[in-house]
CSV table of C-alpha atoms in Angstrom, one decimal:
chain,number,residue,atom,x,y,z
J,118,UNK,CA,42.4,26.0,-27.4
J,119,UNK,CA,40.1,24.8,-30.3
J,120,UNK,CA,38.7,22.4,-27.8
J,121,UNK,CA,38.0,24.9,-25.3
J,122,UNK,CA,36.3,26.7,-27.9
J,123,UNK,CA,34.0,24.5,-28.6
J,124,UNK,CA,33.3,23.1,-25.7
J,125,UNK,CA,32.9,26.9,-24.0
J,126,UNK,CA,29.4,25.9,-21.9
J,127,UNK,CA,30.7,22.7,-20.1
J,128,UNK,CA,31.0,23.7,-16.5
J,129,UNK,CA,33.5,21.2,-15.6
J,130,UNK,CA,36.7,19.7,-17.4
J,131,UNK,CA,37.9,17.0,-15.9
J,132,UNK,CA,40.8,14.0,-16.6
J,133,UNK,CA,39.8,10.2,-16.6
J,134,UNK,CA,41.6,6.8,-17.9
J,135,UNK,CA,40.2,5.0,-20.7
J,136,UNK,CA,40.0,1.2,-20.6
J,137,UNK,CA,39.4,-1.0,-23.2
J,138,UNK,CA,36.4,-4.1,-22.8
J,139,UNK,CA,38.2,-6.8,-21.3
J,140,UNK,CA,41.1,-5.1,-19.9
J,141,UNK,CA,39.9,-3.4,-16.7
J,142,UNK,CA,43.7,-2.9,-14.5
J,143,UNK,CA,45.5,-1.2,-17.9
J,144,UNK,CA,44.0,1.8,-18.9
J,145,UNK,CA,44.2,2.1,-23.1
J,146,UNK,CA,44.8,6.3,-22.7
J,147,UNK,CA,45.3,8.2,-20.0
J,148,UNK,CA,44.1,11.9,-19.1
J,149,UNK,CA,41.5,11.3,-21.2
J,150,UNK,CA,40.0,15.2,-20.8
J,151,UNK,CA,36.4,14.5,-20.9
J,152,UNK,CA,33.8,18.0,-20.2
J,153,UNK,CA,31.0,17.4,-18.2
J,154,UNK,CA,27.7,19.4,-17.8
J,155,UNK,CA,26.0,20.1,-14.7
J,156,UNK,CA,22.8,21.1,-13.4
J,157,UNK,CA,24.2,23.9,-11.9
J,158,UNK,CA,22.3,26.8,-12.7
J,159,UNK,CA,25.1,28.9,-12.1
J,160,UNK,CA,28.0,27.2,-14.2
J,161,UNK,CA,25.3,26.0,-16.7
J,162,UNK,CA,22.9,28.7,-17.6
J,163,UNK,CA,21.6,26.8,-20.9
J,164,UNK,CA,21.0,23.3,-18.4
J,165,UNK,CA,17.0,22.8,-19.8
J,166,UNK,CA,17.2,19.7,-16.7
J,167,UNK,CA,14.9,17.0,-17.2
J,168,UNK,CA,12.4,18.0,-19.9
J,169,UNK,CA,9.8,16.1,-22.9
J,170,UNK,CA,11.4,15.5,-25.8
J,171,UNK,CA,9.5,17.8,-28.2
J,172,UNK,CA,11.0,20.5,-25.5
J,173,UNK,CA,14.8,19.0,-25.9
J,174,UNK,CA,14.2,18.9,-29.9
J,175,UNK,CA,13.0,22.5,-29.7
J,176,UNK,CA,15.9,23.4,-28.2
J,177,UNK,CA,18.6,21.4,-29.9
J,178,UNK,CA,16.5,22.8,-33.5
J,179,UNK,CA,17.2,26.7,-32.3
J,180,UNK,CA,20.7,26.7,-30.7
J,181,UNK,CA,24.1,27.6,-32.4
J,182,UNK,CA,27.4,28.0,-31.3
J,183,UNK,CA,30.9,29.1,-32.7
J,184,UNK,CA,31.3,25.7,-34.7
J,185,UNK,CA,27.6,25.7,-36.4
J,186,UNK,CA,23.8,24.5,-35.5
J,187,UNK,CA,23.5,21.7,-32.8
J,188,UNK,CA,21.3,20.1,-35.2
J,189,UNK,CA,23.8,19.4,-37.8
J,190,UNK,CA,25.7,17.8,-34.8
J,191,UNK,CA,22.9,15.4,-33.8
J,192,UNK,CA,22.2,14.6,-37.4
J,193,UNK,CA,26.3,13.8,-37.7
J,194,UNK,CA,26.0,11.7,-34.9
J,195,UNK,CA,22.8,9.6,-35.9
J,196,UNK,CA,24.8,8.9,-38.9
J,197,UNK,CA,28.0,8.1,-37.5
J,198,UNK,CA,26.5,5.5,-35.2
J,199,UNK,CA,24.5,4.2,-37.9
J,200,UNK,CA,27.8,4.0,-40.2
J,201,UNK,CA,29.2,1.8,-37.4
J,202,UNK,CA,25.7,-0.3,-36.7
J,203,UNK,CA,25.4,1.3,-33.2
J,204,UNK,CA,22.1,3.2,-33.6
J,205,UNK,CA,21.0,4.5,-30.8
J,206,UNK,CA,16.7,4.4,-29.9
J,207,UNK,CA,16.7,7.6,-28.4
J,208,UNK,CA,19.1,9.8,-30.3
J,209,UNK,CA,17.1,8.4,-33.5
J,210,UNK,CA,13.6,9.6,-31.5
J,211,UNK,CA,15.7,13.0,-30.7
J,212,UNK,CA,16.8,13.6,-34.3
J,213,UNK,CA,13.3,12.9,-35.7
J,214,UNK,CA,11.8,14.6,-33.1
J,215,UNK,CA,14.1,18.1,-34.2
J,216,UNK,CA,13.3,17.1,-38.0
J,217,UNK,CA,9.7,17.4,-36.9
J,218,UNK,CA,10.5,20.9,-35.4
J,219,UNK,CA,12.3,22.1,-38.5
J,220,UNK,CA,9.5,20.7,-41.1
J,221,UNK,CA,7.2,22.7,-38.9
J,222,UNK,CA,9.4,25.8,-39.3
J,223,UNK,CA,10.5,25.8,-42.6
J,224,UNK,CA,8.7,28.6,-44.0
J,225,UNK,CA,8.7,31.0,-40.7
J,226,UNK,CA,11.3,32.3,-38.6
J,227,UNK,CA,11.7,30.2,-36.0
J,228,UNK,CA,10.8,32.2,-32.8
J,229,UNK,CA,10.5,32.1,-29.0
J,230,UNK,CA,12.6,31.6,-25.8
J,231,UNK,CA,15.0,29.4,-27.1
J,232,UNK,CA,15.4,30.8,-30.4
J,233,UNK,CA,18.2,33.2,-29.4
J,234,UNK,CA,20.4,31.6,-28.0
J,235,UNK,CA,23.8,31.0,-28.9
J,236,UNK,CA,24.2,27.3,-27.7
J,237,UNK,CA,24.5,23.6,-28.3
J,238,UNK,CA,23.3,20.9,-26.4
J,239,UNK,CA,26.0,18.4,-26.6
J,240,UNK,CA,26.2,14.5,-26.1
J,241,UNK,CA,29.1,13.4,-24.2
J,242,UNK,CA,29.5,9.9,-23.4
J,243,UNK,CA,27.0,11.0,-20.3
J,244,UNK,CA,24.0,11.1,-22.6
J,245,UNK,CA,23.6,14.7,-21.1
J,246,UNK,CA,21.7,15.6,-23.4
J,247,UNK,CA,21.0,19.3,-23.0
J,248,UNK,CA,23.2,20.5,-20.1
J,249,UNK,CA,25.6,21.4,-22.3
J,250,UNK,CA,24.4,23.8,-24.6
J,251,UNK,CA,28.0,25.4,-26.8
J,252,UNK,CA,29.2,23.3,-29.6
């Protein structure tokens, strides 16, 4: 239920194997529950679809959900992958790109069309970026 939870925006939930490199006919888990964003308008109402990146860091710098600010979650992530020596180009340009947002903020409210919303653009294995917007 936690999961749910957090994961309240995803418009789909779906089941998969994991395999491991190397080993591609014996899956390493299986049902594997993986939530997936859409484009759908409908199912997805926070989807911001193809957008610049100072657009996707203005978004990812406003939105909340029930488990904190999606910025703390980027910034968890740029660290985790740098803990493991896996940085990734474009999270690294989409964390410094919300940092750039937040300097520019600090001593105002931040304010506009994203700013009340209650979301979280997550990254899920999909690199689907901003479909996704409940943490």
């Amino acid at each position: 239920q936690y999961l749910e939870r957090i994961e309240c925006e995803y418009d789909q939930k779906i089941s998969i194997d994991f395999y491991k490199e190397g080993d591609p006919l014996k899956p390493a888990v299986t049902g594997f529950l993986v939530f997936v964003s859409t484009p759908d308008p409908i199912g997805n109402k926070y989807y911001l679809g193809p957008a610049p990146l100072q657009y996707m860091a203005r978004q990812i710098a406003t939105a909340n959900g029930p488990t904190g600010y999606n910025r703390d979650y980027l910034f968890s992530m740029e660290k985790a992958l740098a803990s493991i020596s896996h940085e990734d180009d474009s999270i690294i340009d989409l964390a410094n790109e919300v940092r750039k947002v937040l300097n520019r903020t600090k001593d105002t409210k931040i304010t506009g069309a994203n700013a009340s919303l209650k979301s979280h653009a997550h990254y899920v294995f999909y690199y689907d970026l901003v479909s996704s917007p409940c943490l």
